């Protein structure tokens, strides 16, 4: 049982007979509990006070497993545990579980061995400690040389820039608040580093030009320097002393940064190195905008400028009747749009490589007028003979004649022939083309068809006529025109000239006689008569 109370014991035999004892009182003691330990001394051996509960009578103590005693002696350094039990009339109650606590020592600080250092040179030394409970934190209220700081881990570090002897006292505090103070640490900084200033500290220059002199000043009395990129940039030596001046030449096609590393001294101490930079840009490529161009009211033009090896190029419009559209101004082979208005459009191709002087070249695009539209006069149907074709007359024009049996322009079926004037005599049927070119090289053209026929049909077809000159009777149909409409036709013989075929069809179911009478204005007359059966 685990609960205090009054109990009876009952006994039953195998026959079911039962008997009980008298009342029995059972008391189970309560287990003691340690609730805390207080140290009377923060650091080092100490006496302690124990707080507890469930101890109604006299408390007895056991430290680190020793026999229970009504008192606790001085506790040494280290980790310990304590138990408490109730004692009454020579009987111990249930003892508590062990309660652990720690007794720490005061940290002891050890100073660095190095006590002297030059100014201007990186310095790092650590304070250490023995004793105390981690973590340990280091502090100081002493004045440190300018440039040095003390970290909480005990490291004194930095680049000192103040000379002199500095007494430094460091304290170490452990996790229990125990504080240990070290002895005085005397640090001597032997010299103060001189200062060095480069003016200007950075600049840009053009290849082949003198740099702005880099003036070196400060408390230092002597300066020496070296530089990098001695292969890609020539001119100023790789090393030297004093102010920096001279010419730098970039041997590449891209900007190069030259860095000068400057060391200084005052004869005793060395200064902290500093740098000065010079960006050397290559000379831009010589701009070539390409040849001047002319167009015949063409809204576009393709430029032919050179592509820069060094630097970047850009197109700009200098003037012109209207503003053109530049879609890709940095493309050397660029198309311009919007050149719809006659006149001269100057454009500029500029290649830049700052701070170098830019190179540029100009090109003119001249938009010229086309010849006025015209009609080639003289075309038509004629009796055999000579026909004169006439074009526009202009002292600024040059003329070109061509002919074609088919009149197809694309693919070109025209063959050049004839003279170079505005008129041309022809004696054969064909399609003739006259091309005129003005003083600007701009052209226009027109065509005219000429048919020189053996017979020219000038009659008409009417309803109800049995037979009439230039007509068909009412029972005949001409395939190229529906009777009774006027139907002028041209009939030619042989040769590859214009001609027309016709067909007579009898729509009736009995034979009919159809007669075609042709009256020719060329002096010929003939009649075609035939019996056409039904179909």
GROMACS .gro file of N, CA and C in nm, residues 107-216:
model
  330
  107UNK      N    1   3.827   3.367  -1.130
  107UNK     CA    2   3.919   3.356  -1.244
  107UNK      C    3   4.050   3.428  -1.215
  108UNK      N    4   4.159   3.371  -1.267
  108UNK     CA    5   4.290   3.432  -1.254
  108UNK      C    6   4.338   3.470  -1.394
  109UNK      N    7   4.362   3.600  -1.420
  109UNK     CA    8   4.396   3.651  -1.552
  109UNK      C    9   4.546   3.644  -1.576
  110UNK      N   10   4.583   3.595  -1.699
  110UNK     CA   11   4.724   3.591  -1.740
  110UNK      C   12   4.742   3.688  -1.856
  111UNK      N   13   4.839   3.781  -1.845
  111UNK     CA   14   4.863   3.881  -1.949
  111UNK      C   15   4.943   3.822  -2.065
  112UNK      N   16   4.934   3.883  -2.191
  112UNK     CA   17   5.017   3.838  -2.304
  112UNK      C   18   5.164   3.859  -2.273
  113UNK      N   19   5.249   3.782  -2.343
  113UNK     CA   20   5.392   3.795  -2.323
  113UNK      C   21   5.449   3.915  -2.400
  114UNK      N   22   5.392   3.944  -2.519
  114UNK     CA   23   5.443   4.054  -2.601
  114UNK      C   24   5.401   4.187  -2.542
  115UNK      N   25   5.498   4.274  -2.515
  115UNK     CA   26   5.467   4.403  -2.452
  115UNK      C   27   5.508   4.522  -2.537
  116UNK      N   28   5.558   4.497  -2.660
  116UNK     CA   29   5.601   4.609  -2.745
  116UNK      C   30   5.565   4.577  -2.890
  117UNK      N   31   5.518   4.680  -2.963
  117UNK     CA   32   5.480   4.659  -3.103
  117UNK      C   33   5.496   4.790  -3.178
  118UNK      N   34   5.528   4.781  -3.309
  118UNK     CA   35   5.541   4.904  -3.390
  118UNK      C   36   5.403   4.955  -3.430
  119UNK      N   37   5.394   5.087  -3.442
  119UNK     CA   38   5.270   5.147  -3.491
  119UNK      C   39   5.252   5.120  -3.639
  120UNK      N   40   5.126   5.121  -3.682
  120UNK     CA   41   5.098   5.102  -3.824
  120UNK      C   42   5.104   4.959  -3.869
  121UNK      N   43   5.131   4.866  -3.781
  121UNK     CA   44   5.140   4.723  -3.815
  121UNK      C   45   5.032   4.649  -3.736
  122UNK      N   46   4.966   4.556  -3.801
  122UNK     CA   47   4.858   4.484  -3.734
  122UNK      C   48   4.911   4.412  -3.610
  123UNK      N   49   4.832   4.423  -3.501
  123UNK     CA   50   4.871   4.366  -3.372
  123UNK      C   51   4.757   4.279  -3.320
  124UNK      N   52   4.792   4.162  -3.261
  124UNK     CA   53   4.688   4.075  -3.201
  124UNK      C   54   4.751   3.988  -3.093
  125UNK      N   55   4.706   4.007  -2.970
  125UNK     CA   56   4.750   3.927  -2.856
  125UNK      C   57   4.628   3.896  -2.770
  126UNK      N   58   4.633   3.780  -2.698
  126UNK     CA   59   4.515   3.736  -2.621
  126UNK      C   60   4.547   3.729  -2.472
  127UNK      N   61   4.453   3.776  -2.388
  127UNK     CA   62   4.456   3.754  -2.243
  127UNK      C   63   4.389   3.619  -2.216
  128UNK      N   64   4.442   3.542  -2.119
  128UNK     CA   65   4.386   3.412  -2.084
  128UNK      C   66   4.355   3.408  -1.935
  129UNK      N   67   4.287   3.300  -1.890
  129UNK     CA   68   4.251   3.287  -1.750
  129UNK      C   69   4.252   3.141  -1.709
  130UNK      N   70   4.267   3.121  -1.580
  130UNK     CA   71   4.250   2.989  -1.518
  130UNK      C   72   4.145   3.005  -1.409
  131UNK      N   73   4.066   2.896  -1.387
  131UNK     CA   74   3.961   2.902  -1.288
  131UNK      C   75   3.838   2.971  -1.344
  132UNK      N   76   3.732   2.969  -1.262
  132UNK     CA   77   3.607   3.027  -1.308
  132UNK      C   78   3.528   2.930  -1.393
  133UNK      N   79   3.400   2.957  -1.404
  133UNK     CA   80   3.312   2.871  -1.481
  133UNK      C   81   3.277   2.939  -1.613
  134UNK      N   82   3.299   2.864  -1.724
  134UNK     CA   83   3.271   2.919  -1.858
  134UNK      C   84   3.121   2.949  -1.872
  135UNK      N   85   3.087   3.051  -1.955
  135UNK     CA   86   3.181   3.130  -2.038
  135UNK      C   87   3.243   3.244  -1.960
  136UNK      N   88   3.364   3.283  -2.004
  136UNK     CA   89   3.439   3.392  -1.942
  136UNK      C   90   3.431   3.514  -2.033
  137UNK      N   91   3.406   3.632  -1.975
  137UNK     CA   92   3.399   3.757  -2.051
  137UNK      C   93   3.505   3.853  -2.000
  138UNK      N   94   3.579   3.913  -2.095
  138UNK     CA   95   3.689   4.003  -2.061
  138UNK      C   96   3.648   4.147  -2.087
  139UNK      N   97   3.688   4.236  -1.995
  139UNK     CA   98   3.662   4.379  -2.010
  139UNK      C   99   3.780   4.458  -1.955
  140UNK      N  100   3.784   4.586  -1.994
  140UNK     CA  101   3.884   4.676  -1.938
  140UNK      C  102   3.830   4.818  -1.940
  141UNK      N  103   3.872   4.895  -1.846
  141UNK     CA  104   3.838   5.037  -1.844
  141UNK      C  105   3.962   5.121  -1.872
  142UNK      N  106   4.072   5.054  -1.905
  142UNK     CA  107   4.197   5.125  -1.933
  142UNK      C  108   4.190   5.192  -2.070
  143UNK      N  109   4.272   5.295  -2.091
  143UNK     CA  110   4.281   5.365  -2.219
  143UNK      C  111   4.372   5.284  -2.311
  144UNK      N  112   4.317   5.245  -2.429
  144UNK     CA  113   4.392   5.166  -2.525
  144UNK      C  114   4.451   5.257  -2.632
  145UNK      N  115   4.561   5.214  -2.696
  145UNK     CA  116   4.614   5.292  -2.809
  145UNK      C  117   4.509   5.302  -2.919
  146UNK      N  118   4.503   5.419  -2.986
  146UNK     CA  119   4.410   5.434  -3.098
  146UNK      C  120   4.435   5.325  -3.202
  147UNK      N  121   4.327   5.259  -3.240
  147UNK     CA  122   4.338   5.152  -3.340
  147UNK      C  123   4.327   5.014  -3.280
  148UNK      N  124   4.337   5.002  -3.146
  148UNK     CA  125   4.328   4.872  -3.080
  148UNK      C  126   4.197   4.861  -3.002
  149UNK      N  127   4.139   4.741  -2.998
  149UNK     CA  128   4.019   4.712  -2.918
  149UNK      C  129   4.038   4.579  -2.848
  150UNK      N  130   3.964   4.561  -2.737
  150UNK     CA  131   3.966   4.435  -2.662
  150UNK      C  132   3.832   4.366  -2.682
  151UNK      N  133   3.835   4.243  -2.734
  151UNK     CA  134   3.711   4.168  -2.754
  151UNK      C  135   3.671   4.100  -2.624
  152UNK      N  136   3.545   4.058  -2.615
  152UNK     CA  137   3.498   3.988  -2.495
  152UNK      C  138   3.565   3.852  -2.480
  153UNK      N  139   3.629   3.803  -2.589
  153UNK     CA  140   3.703   3.678  -2.581
  153UNK      C  141   3.845   3.700  -2.531
  154UNK      N  142   3.882   3.827  -2.505
  154UNK     CA  143   4.014   3.856  -2.448
  154UNK      C  144   4.120   3.886  -2.550
  155UNK      N  145   4.082   3.910  -2.678
  155UNK     CA  146   4.182   3.939  -2.781
  155UNK      C  147   4.198   4.090  -2.795
  156UNK      N  148   4.321   4.138  -2.778
  156UNK     CA  149   4.356   4.278  -2.798
  156UNK      C  150   4.414   4.287  -2.939
  157UNK      N  151   4.341   4.353  -3.033
  157UNK     CA  152   4.385   4.351  -3.171
  157UNK      C  153   4.352   4.478  -3.245
  158UNK      N  154   4.415   4.492  -3.365
  158UNK     CA  155   4.396   4.609  -3.450
  158UNK      C  156   4.529   4.660  -3.501
  159UNK      N  157   4.525   4.776  -3.568
  159UNK     CA  158   4.647   4.841  -3.616
  159UNK      C  159   4.666   4.970  -3.536
  160UNK      N  160   4.761   4.972  -3.445
  160UNK     CA  161   4.779   5.091  -3.360
  160UNK      C  162   4.831   5.209  -3.442
  161UNK      N  163   4.773   5.325  -3.417
  161UNK     CA  164   4.818   5.446  -3.486
  161UNK      C  165   4.852   5.555  -3.384
  162UNK      N  166   4.885   5.511  -3.262
  162UNK     CA  167   4.922   5.605  -3.156
  162UNK      C  168   5.039   5.545  -3.080
  163UNK      N  169   5.146   5.622  -3.070
  163UNK     CA  170   5.264   5.571  -3.001
  163UNK      C  171   5.260   5.606  -2.852
  164UNK      N  172   5.344   5.532  -2.773
  164UNK     CA  173   5.350   5.555  -2.629
  164UNK      C  174   5.337   5.424  -2.553
  165UNK      N  175   5.342   5.435  -2.418
  165UNK     CA  176   5.326   5.319  -2.331
  165UNK      C  177   5.189   5.328  -2.265
  166UNK      N  178   5.113   5.218  -2.268
  166UNK     CA  179   4.974   5.217  -2.221
  166UNK      C  180   4.955   5.109  -2.116
  167UNK      N  181   4.930   5.147  -1.986
  167UNK     CA  182   4.903   5.048  -1.881
  167UNK      C  183   4.759   4.996  -1.897
  168UNK      N  184   4.746   4.866  -1.906
  168UNK     CA  185   4.615   4.805  -1.933
  168UNK      C  186   4.586   4.702  -1.826
  169UNK      N  187   4.470   4.714  -1.759
  169UNK     CA  188   4.425   4.617  -1.659
  169UNK      C  189   4.298   4.552  -1.712
  170UNK      N  190   4.298   4.418  -1.718
  170UNK     CA  191   4.186   4.342  -1.774
  170UNK      C  192   4.121   4.260  -1.663
  171UNK      N  193   3.990   4.258  -1.661
  171UNK     CA  194   3.914   4.175  -1.567
  171UNK      C  195   3.843   4.065  -1.643
  172UNK      N  196   3.828   3.949  -1.574
  172UNK     CA  197   3.759   3.835  -1.633
  172UNK      C  198   3.642   3.798  -1.542
  173UNK      N  199   3.523   3.783  -1.603
  173UNK     CA  200   3.402   3.750  -1.528
  173UNK      C  201   3.348   3.617  -1.578
  174UNK      N  202   3.326   3.521  -1.479
  174UNK     CA  203   3.278   3.390  -1.524
  174UNK      C  204   3.126   3.386  -1.521
  175UNK      N  205   3.072   3.267  -1.549
  175UNK     CA  206   2.927   3.250  -1.560
  175UNK      C  207   2.856   3.274  -1.428
  176UNK      N  208   2.927   3.259  -1.313
  176UNK     CA  209   2.867   3.280  -1.181
  176UNK      C  210   2.885   3.423  -1.131
  177UNK      N  211   2.944   3.507  -1.218
  177UNK     CA  212   2.967   3.645  -1.177
  177UNK      C  213   3.096   3.663  -1.098
  178UNK      N  214   3.177   3.558  -1.091
  178UNK     CA  215   3.305   3.570  -1.021
  178UNK      C  216   3.401   3.653  -1.105
  179UNK      N  217   3.463   3.752  -1.045
  179UNK     CA  218   3.547   3.846  -1.116
  179UNK      C  219   3.691   3.830  -1.070
  180UNK      N  220   3.778   3.815  -1.173
  180UNK     CA  221   3.921   3.812  -1.145
  180UNK      C  222   3.988   3.926  -1.216
  181UNK      N  223   4.078   3.998  -1.150
  181UNK     CA  224   4.146   4.114  -1.208
  181UNK      C  225   4.293   4.082  -1.226
  182UNK      N  226   4.344   4.102  -1.350
  182UNK     CA  227   4.483   4.073  -1.378
  182UNK      C  228   4.574   4.185  -1.332
  183UNK      N  229   4.699   4.156  -1.340
  183UNK     CA  230   4.799   4.258  -1.308
  183UNK      C  231   4.809   4.356  -1.423
  184UNK      N  232   4.873   4.469  -1.402
  184UNK     CA  233   4.884   4.572  -1.505
  184UNK      C  234   4.972   4.523  -1.620
  185UNK      N  235   4.916   4.535  -1.743
  185UNK     CA  236   4.987   4.495  -1.864
  185UNK      C  237   5.031   4.624  -1.935
  186UNK      N  238   5.161   4.649  -1.941
  186UNK     CA  239   5.216   4.770  -2.001
  186UNK      C  240   5.253   4.741  -2.147
  187UNK      N  241   5.175   4.802  -2.242
  187UNK     CA  242   5.200   4.783  -2.384
  187UNK      C  243   5.261   4.910  -2.441
  188UNK      N  244   5.375   4.894  -2.507
  188UNK     CA  245   5.445   5.008  -2.566
  188UNK      C  246   5.434   5.001  -2.718
  189UNK      N  247   5.376   5.109  -2.779
  189UNK     CA  248   5.373   5.123  -2.924
  189UNK      C  249   5.493   5.210  -2.961
  190UNK      N  250   5.587   5.149  -3.037
  190UNK     CA  251   5.719   5.212  -3.053
  190UNK      C  252   5.717   5.338  -3.138
  191UNK      N  253   5.627   5.346  -3.241
  191UNK     CA  254   5.624   5.466  -3.324
  191UNK      C  255   5.486   5.483  -3.385
  192UNK      N  256   5.456   5.608  -3.420
  192UNK     CA  257   5.329   5.641  -3.482
  192UNK      C  258   5.344   5.638  -3.633
  193UNK      N  259   5.265   5.555  -3.705
  193UNK     CA  260   5.281   5.549  -3.850
  193UNK      C  261   5.246   5.683  -3.914
  194UNK      N  262   5.326   5.725  -4.010
  194UNK     CA  263   5.296   5.851  -4.077
  194UNK      C  264   5.174   5.835  -4.170
  195UNK      N  265   5.110   5.945  -4.199
  195UNK     CA  266   4.996   5.942  -4.291
  195UNK      C  267   5.044   5.968  -4.434
  196UNK      N  268   4.969   5.915  -4.530
  196UNK     CA  269   4.998   5.937  -4.672
  196UNK      C  270   4.867   5.965  -4.743
  197UNK      N  271   4.868   6.066  -4.831
  197UNK     CA  272   4.749   6.105  -4.907
  197UNK      C  273   4.788   6.117  -5.054
  198UNK      N  274   4.707   6.055  -5.142
  198UNK     CA  275   4.729   6.065  -5.287
  198UNK      C  276   4.618   6.151  -5.346
  199UNK      N  277   4.658   6.257  -5.419
  199UNK     CA  278   4.560   6.349  -5.479
  199UNK      C  279   4.591   6.369  -5.627
  200UNK      N  280   4.498   6.331  -5.720
  200UNK     CA  281   4.370   6.265  -5.693
  200UNK      C  282   4.389   6.115  -5.669
  201UNK      N  283   4.296   6.057  -5.595
  201UNK     CA  284   4.304   5.914  -5.565
  201UNK      C  285   4.255   5.830  -5.682
  202UNK      N  286   4.175   5.888  -5.771
  202UNK     CA  287   4.128   5.816  -5.890
  202UNK      C  288   4.107   5.917  -6.001
  203UNK      N  289   4.128   5.870  -6.125
  203UNK     CA  290   4.110   5.956  -6.241
  203UNK      C  291   4.097   5.869  -6.365
  204UNK      N  292   4.051   5.931  -6.474
  204UNK     CA  293   4.043   5.864  -6.604
  204UNK      C  294   4.120   5.946  -6.705
  205UNK      N  295   4.182   5.877  -6.801
  205UNK     CA  296   4.259   5.946  -6.903
  205UNK      C  297   4.248   5.872  -7.033
  206UNK      N  298   4.284   5.939  -7.141
  206UNK     CA  299   4.281   5.878  -7.274
  206UNK      C  300   4.419   5.823  -7.307
  207UNK      N  301   4.420   5.710  -7.375
  207UNK     CA  302   4.546   5.647  -7.413
  207UNK      C  303   4.636   5.746  -7.487
  208UNK      N  304   4.762   5.752  -7.444
  208UNK     CA  305   4.859   5.841  -7.506
  208UNK      C  306   4.862   5.980  -7.447
  209UNK      N  307   4.776   6.005  -7.347
  209UNK     CA  308   4.771   6.137  -7.284
  209UNK      C  309   4.839   6.134  -7.148
  210UNK      N  310   4.887   6.250  -7.106
  210UNK     CA  311   4.950   6.261  -6.974
  210UNK      C  312   4.842   6.255  -6.867
  211UNK      N  313   4.870   6.183  -6.759
  211UNK     CA  314   4.775   6.177  -6.649
  211UNK      C  315   4.784   6.305  -6.567
  212UNK      N  316   4.681   6.331  -6.488
  212UNK     CA  317   4.691   6.439  -6.390
  212UNK      C  318   4.789   6.394  -6.282
  213UNK      N  319   4.891   6.475  -6.257
  213UNK     CA  320   4.995   6.436  -6.161
  213UNK      C  321   4.933   6.397  -6.028
  214UNK      N  322   4.972   6.279  -5.978
  214UNK     CA  323   4.925   6.230  -5.847
  214UNK      C  324   5.022   6.284  -5.742
  215UNK      N  325   4.975   6.382  -5.664
  215UNK     CA  326   5.059   6.446  -5.562
  215UNK      C  327   5.047   6.367  -5.433
  216UNK      N  328   5.164   6.330  -5.375
  216UNK     CA  329   5.170   6.253  -5.252
  216UNK      C  330   5.204   6.346  -5.136
   0.00000   0.00000   0.00000
